[in-house]
Short mmCIF file of C-alpha atoms in Angstrom, two decimals:
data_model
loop_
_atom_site.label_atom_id
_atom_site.label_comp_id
_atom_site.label_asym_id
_atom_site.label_seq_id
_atom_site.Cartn_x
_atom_site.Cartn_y
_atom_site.Cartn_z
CA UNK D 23 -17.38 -6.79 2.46
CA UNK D 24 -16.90 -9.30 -0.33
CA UNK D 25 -15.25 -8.85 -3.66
CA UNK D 26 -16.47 -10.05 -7.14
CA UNK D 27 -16.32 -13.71 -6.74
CA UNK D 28 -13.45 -15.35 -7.64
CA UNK D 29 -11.02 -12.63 -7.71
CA UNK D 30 -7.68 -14.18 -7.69
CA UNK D 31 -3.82 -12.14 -7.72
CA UNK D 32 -0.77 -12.84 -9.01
CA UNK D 33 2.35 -10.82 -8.20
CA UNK D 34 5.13 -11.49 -11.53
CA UNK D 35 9.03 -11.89 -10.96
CA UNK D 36 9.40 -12.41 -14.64
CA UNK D 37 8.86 -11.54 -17.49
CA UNK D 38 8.99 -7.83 -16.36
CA UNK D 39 11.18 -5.01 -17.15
CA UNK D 40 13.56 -3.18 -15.53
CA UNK D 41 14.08 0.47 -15.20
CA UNK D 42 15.88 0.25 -19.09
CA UNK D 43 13.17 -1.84 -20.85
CA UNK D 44 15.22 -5.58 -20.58
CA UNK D 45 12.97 -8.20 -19.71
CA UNK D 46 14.38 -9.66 -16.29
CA UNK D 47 13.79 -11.54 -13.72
CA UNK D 48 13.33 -9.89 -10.09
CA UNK D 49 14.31 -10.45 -7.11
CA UNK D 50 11.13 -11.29 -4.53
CA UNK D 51 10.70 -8.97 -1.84
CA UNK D 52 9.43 -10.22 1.71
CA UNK D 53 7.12 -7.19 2.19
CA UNK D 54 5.34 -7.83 -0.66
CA UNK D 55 4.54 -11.28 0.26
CA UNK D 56 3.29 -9.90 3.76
CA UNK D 57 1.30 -6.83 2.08
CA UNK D 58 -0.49 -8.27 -0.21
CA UNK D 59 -1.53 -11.43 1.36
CA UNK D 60 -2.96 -8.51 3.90
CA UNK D 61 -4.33 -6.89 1.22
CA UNK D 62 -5.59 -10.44 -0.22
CA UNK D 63 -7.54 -11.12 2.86
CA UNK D 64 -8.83 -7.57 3.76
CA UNK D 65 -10.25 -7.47 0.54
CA UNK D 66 -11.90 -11.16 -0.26
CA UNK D 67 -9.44 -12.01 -2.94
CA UNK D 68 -9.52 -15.80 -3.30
CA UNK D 69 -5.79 -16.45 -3.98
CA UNK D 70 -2.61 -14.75 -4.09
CA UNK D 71 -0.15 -15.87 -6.07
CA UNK D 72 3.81 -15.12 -6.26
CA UNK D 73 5.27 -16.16 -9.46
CA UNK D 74 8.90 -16.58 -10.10
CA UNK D 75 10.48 -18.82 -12.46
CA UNK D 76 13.62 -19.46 -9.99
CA UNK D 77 14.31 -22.54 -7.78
CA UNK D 78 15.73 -21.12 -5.40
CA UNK D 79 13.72 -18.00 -5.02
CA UNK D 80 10.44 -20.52 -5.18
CA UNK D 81 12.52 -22.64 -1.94
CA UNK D 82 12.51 -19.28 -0.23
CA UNK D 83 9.40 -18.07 -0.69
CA UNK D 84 8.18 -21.56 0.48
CA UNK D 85 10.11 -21.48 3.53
CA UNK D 86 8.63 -18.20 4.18
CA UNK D 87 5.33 -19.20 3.93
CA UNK D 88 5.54 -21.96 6.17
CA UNK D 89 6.74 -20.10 8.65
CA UNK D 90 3.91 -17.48 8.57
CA UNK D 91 1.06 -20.37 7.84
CA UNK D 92 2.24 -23.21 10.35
CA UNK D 93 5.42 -22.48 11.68
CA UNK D 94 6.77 -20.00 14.87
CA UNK D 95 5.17 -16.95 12.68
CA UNK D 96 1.51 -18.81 12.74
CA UNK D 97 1.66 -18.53 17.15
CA UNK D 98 3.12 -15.37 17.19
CA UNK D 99 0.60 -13.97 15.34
CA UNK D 100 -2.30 -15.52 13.80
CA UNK D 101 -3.95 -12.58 11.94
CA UNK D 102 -0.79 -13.03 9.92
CA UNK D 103 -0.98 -16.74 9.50
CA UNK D 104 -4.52 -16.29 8.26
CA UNK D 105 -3.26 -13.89 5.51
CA UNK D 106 -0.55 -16.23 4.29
CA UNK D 107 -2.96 -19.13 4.15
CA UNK D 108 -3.84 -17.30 0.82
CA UNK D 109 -0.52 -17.23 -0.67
CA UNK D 110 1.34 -19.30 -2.75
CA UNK D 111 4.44 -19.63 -5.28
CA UNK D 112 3.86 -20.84 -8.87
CA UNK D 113 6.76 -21.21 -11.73
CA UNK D 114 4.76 -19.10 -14.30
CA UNK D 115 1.70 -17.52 -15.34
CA UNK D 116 0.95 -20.66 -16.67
CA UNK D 117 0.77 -22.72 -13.92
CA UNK D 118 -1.59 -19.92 -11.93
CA UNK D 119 -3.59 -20.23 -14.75
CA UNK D 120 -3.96 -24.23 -14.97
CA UNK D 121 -4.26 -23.68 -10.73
CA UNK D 122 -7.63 -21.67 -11.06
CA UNK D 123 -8.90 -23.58 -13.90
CA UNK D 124 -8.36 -26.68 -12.09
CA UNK D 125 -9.86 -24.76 -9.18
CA UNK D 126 -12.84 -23.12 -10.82
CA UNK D 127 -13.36 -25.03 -13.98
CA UNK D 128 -12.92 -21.92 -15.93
CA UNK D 129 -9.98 -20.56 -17.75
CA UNK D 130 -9.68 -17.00 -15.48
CA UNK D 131 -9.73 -13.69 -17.67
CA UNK D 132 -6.38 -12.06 -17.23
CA UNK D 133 -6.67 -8.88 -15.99
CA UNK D 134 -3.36 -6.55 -16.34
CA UNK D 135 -1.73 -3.70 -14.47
CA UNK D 136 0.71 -1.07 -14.89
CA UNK D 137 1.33 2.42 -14.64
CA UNK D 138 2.55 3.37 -18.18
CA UNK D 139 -0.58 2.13 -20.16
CA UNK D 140 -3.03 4.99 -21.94
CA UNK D 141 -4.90 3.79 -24.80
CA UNK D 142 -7.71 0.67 -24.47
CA UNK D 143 -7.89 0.77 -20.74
CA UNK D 144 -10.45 0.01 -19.21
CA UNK D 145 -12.13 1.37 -16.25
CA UNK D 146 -12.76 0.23 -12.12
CA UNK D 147 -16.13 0.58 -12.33
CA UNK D 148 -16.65 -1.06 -16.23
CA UNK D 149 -14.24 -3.91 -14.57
CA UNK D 150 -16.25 -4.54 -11.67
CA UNK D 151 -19.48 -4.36 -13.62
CA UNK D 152 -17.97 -6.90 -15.98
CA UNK D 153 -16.83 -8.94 -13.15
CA UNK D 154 -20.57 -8.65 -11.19
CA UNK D 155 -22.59 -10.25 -14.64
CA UNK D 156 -19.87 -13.02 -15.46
CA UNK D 157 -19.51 -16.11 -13.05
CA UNK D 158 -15.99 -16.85 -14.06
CA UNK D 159 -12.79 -16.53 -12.19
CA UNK D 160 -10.63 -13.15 -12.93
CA UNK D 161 -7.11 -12.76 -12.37
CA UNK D 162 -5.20 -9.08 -11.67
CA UNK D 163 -1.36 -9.39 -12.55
CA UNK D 164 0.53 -6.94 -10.79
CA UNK D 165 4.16 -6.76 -12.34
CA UNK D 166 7.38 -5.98 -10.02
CA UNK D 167 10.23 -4.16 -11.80
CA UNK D 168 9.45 -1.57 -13.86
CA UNK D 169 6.20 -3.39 -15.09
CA UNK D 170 5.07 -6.53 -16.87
CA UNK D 171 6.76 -7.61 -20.26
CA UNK D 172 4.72 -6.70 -23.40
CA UNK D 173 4.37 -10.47 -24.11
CA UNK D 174 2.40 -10.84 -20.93
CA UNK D 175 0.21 -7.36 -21.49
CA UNK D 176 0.08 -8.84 -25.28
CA UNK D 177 -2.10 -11.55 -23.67
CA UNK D 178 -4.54 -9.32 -21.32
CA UNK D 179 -8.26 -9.42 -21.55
CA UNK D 180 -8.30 -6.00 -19.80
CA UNK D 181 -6.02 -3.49 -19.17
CA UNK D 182 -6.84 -1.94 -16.32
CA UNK D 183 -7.02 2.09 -15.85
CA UNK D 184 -3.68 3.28 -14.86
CA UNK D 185 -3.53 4.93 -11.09
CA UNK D 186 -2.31 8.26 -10.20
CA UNK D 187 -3.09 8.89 -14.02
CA UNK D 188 -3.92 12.56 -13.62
CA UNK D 189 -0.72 12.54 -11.13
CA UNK D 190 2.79 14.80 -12.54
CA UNK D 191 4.10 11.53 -10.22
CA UNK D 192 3.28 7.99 -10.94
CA UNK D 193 5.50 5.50 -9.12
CA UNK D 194 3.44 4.17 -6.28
CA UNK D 195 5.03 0.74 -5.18
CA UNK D 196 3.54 -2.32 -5.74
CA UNK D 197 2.45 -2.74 -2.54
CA UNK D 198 0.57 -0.14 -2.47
CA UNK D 199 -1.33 -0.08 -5.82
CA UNK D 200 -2.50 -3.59 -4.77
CA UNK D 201 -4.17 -2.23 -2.41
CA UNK D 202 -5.91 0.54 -3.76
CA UNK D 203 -6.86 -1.34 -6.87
CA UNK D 204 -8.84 -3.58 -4.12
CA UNK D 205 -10.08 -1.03 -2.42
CA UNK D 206 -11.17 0.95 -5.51
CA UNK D 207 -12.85 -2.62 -7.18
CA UNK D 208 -14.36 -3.13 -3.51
CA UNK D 209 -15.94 0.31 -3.05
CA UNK D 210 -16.94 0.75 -6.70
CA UNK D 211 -19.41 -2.35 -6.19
CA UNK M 29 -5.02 15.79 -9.55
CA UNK M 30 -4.26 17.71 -6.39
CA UNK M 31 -5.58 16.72 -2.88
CA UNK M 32 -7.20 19.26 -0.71
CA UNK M 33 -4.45 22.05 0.21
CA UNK M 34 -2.00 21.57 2.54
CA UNK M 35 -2.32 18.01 3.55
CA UNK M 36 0.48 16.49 5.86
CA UNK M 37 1.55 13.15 6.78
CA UNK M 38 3.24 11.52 10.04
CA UNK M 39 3.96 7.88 10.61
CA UNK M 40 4.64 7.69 14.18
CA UNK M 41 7.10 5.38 16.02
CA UNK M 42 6.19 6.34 19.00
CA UNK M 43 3.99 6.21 21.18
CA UNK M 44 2.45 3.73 19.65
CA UNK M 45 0.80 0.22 20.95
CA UNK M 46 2.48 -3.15 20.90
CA UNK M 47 0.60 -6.50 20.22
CA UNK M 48 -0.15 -6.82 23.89
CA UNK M 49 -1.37 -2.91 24.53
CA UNK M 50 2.22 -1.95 26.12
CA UNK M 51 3.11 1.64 25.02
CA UNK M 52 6.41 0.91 23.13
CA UNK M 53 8.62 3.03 20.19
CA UNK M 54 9.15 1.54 17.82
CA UNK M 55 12.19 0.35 14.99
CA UNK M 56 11.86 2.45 11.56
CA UNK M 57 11.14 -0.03 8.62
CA UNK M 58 13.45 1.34 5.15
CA UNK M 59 10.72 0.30 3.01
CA UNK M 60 7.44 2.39 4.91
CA UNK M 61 10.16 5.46 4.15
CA UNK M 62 9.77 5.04 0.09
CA UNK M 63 6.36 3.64 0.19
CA UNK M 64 5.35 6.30 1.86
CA UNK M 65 7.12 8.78 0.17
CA UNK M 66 5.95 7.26 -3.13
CA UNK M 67 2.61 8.10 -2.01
CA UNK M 68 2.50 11.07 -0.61
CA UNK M 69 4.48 12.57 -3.63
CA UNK M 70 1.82 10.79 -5.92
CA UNK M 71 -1.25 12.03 -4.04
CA UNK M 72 0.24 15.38 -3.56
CA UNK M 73 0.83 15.64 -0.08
CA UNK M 74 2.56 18.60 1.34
CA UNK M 75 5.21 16.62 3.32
CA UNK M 76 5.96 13.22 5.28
CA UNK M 77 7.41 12.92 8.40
CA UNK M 78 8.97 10.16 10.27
CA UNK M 79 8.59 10.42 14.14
CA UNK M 80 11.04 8.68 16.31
CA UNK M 81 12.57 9.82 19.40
CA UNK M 82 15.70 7.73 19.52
CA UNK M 83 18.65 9.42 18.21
CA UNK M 84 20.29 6.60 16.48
CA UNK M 85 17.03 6.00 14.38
CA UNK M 86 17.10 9.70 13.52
CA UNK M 87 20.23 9.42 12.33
CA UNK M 88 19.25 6.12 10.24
CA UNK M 89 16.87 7.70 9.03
CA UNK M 90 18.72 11.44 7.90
CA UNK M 91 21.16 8.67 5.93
CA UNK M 92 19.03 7.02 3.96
CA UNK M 93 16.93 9.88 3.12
CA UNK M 94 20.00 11.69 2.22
CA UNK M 95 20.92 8.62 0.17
CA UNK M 96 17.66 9.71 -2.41
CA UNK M 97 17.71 12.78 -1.80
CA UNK M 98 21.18 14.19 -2.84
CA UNK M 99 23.27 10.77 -2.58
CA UNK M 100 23.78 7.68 -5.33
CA UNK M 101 20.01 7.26 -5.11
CA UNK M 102 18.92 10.12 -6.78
CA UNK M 103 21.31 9.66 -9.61
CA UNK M 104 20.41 6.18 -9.62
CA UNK M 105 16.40 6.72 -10.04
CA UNK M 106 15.27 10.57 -10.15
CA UNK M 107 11.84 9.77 -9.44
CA UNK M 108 12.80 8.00 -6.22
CA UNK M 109 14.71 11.32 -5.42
CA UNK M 110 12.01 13.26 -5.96
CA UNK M 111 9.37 11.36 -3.58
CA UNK M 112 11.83 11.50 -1.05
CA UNK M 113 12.44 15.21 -1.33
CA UNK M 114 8.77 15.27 0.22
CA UNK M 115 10.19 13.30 3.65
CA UNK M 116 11.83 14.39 7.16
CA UNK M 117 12.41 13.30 10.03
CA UNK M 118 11.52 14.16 13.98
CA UNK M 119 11.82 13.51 17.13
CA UNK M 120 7.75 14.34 18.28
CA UNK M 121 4.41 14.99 16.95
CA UNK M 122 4.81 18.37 18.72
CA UNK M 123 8.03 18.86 16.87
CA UNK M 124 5.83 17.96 13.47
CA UNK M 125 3.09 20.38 14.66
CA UNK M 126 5.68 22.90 15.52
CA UNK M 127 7.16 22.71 11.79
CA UNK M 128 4.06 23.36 10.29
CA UNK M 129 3.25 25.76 12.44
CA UNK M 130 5.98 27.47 10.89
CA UNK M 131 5.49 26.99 7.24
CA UNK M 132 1.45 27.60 6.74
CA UNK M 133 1.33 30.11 10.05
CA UNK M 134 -1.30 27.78 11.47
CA UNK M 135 -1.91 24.52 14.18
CA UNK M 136 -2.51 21.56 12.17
CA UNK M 137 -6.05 20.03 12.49
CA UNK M 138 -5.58 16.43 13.90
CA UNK M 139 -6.74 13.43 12.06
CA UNK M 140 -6.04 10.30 13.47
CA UNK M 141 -5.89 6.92 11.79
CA UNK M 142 -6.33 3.19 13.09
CA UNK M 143 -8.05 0.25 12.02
CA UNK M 144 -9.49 -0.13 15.83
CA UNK M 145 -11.79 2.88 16.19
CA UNK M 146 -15.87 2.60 16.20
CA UNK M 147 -17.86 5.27 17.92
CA UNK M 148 -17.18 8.92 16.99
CA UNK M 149 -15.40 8.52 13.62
CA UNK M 150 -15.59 10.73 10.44
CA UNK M 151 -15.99 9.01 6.88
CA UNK M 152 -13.46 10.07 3.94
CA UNK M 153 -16.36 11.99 2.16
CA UNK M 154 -17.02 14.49 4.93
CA UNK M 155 -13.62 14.54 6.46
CA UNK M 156 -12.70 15.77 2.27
CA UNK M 157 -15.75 18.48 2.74
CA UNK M 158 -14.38 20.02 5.94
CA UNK M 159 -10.69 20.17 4.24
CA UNK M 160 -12.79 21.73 1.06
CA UNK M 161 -14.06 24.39 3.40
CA UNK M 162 -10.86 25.12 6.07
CA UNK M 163 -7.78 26.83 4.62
CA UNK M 164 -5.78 25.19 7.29
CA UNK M 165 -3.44 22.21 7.27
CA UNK M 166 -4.57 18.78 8.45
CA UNK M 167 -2.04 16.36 9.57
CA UNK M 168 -2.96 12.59 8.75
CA UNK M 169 -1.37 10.74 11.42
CA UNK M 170 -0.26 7.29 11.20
CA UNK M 171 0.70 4.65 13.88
CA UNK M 172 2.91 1.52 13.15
CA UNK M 173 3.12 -1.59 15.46
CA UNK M 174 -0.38 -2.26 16.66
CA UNK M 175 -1.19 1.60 16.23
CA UNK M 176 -1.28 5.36 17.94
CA UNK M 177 -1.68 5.26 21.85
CA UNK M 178 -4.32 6.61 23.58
CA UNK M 179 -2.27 9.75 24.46
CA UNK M 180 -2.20 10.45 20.70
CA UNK M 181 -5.91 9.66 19.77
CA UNK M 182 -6.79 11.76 22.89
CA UNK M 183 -5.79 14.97 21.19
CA UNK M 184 -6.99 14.36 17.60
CA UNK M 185 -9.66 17.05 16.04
CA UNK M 186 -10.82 13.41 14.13
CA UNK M 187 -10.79 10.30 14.46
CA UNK M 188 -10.41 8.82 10.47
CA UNK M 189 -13.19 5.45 10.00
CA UNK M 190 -11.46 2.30 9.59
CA UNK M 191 -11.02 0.88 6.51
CA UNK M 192 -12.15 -2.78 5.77
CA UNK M 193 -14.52 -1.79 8.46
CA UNK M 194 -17.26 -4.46 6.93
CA UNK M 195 -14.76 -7.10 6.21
CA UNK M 196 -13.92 -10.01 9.01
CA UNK M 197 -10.50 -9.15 8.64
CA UNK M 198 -9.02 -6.05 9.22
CA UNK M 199 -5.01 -5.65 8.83
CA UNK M 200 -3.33 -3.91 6.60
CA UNK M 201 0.21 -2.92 6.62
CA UNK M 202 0.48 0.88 7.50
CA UNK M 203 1.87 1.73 4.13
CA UNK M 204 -1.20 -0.14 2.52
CA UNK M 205 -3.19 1.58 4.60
CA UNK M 206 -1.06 5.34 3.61
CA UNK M 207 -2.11 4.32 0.05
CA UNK M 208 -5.56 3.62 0.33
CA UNK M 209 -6.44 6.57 2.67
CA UNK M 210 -4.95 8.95 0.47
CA UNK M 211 -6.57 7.67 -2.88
CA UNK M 212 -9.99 7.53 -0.92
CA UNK M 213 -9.37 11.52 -0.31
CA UNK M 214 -8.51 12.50 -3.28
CA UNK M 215 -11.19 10.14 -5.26
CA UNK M 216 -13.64 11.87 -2.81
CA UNK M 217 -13.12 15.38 -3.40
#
């Protein structure tokens, strides 16, 4: 089972929107670091990436990590440790971005999620074929909140399909859609 | 989008496996209850129960359900209310079978779920044929710690194939795993 090559995730903090339509930062969630490094690793994803802007949130999420990659978590259960080795906290989109350029030589093409999008979306199986004749890295921004800020979606080179589209309910968490957009870009191969 | 009639989900606390084998219940985890939820409401199952035999976890349980449901929660975020209306909670899968016994006038066909299974498995596309062609309910059950004990998988009409059976690494969280089940059923149909 391998993805696309070069598949890399990043989960935002900020700039997202909350349940009015500010732009705020969130609070990070510890499941989500455990789910979708899971997720990360089931599926072949190269990188996962937590992004908060936040010092202190960054000093947790570090601790955290260690923990899981070398620390008490690591012996008490490796399977776990080997997930986290795929995670790691950035300050911005930005700096994921210079990370997998630096990485890959290539400037990855920003792939964006979200459950409220209609028009100029773009399909699993057009995004995997896209990703199968093109070399370069891609990157899938999941948003937490209510979904990422228009200046980030403003910036996509795909939009991706919305799930649950043809749902009367559309508020999976993000936990979840991660991993059914892997499974769905894995199996559509 | 509508998944094959009366579909039911249990996420069992016990009996289920600990890391080492032992046959163990057990704590409820807040955030499987509104994944879950989420997902089942999404997907369009019929209902979600949480299995537990300890008392004081049923009654953790009742409260924060009640919290969506009718409490601060539901005024707070409808949506949230409404996935939850989907979720109860009992003491035993025969308590579970017994309900929908009840409310469809028929046993529940057993499908059991678990990343550790190999001989004797059904895939999604004709366990989504058989649910085409049976007016019954199926119950999709779902094991946390290291999954449902032999007692469990013993009685099950099928046994569900792994997913990330090809890949090297093969843990998801159980309410990655809720998601991606249910979106392989109802892609499948």
């Amino acid at each position: 089972m391998k993805m696309p090559p070069r598949l890399y995730i990043a989960l935002l903090h900020y700039p997202v929107y909350d349940r009015r339509g500010r732009v705020v930062t969130t609070a990070v969630t510890n499941l989500d670091i455990h789910d979708i490094s899971r997720s990360s690793r089931t599926y072949g994803a190269e990188r996962f990436y937590i992004v908060t802007p936040i010092e202190q949130q960054k000093a947790l999420v570090r601790k955290i990590l260690r923990h899981w990659q070398d620390g008490p978590g690591a012996l008490y259960n490796p399977s776990r440790g080997e997930a986290f080795g795929l995670a790691e906290v950035r300050g911005s989109l930005e700096e994921v971005l210079a990370d997998i350029s630096e990485k890959t030589g290539c400037r990855a093409r920003l792939v964006v999620t979200g459950a409220r999008f209609t028009a100029g979306v773009i399909g699993f199986e057009e995004l995997r074929r896209n990703m199968a004749s093109d070399s370069g890295p891609y990157l899938l921004l999941f948003g937490t909140g209510s979904g990422l800020a228009g200046e980030v979606t403003d910036r996509a080179d795909f939009i991706l399909e919305p799930l649950g589209r043809s749902s009367d309910y559309n508020h999976l968490s993000v936990r979840s859609a991660v991993a059914v957009v892997l499974d769905r870009l894995w199996r559509e191969r």
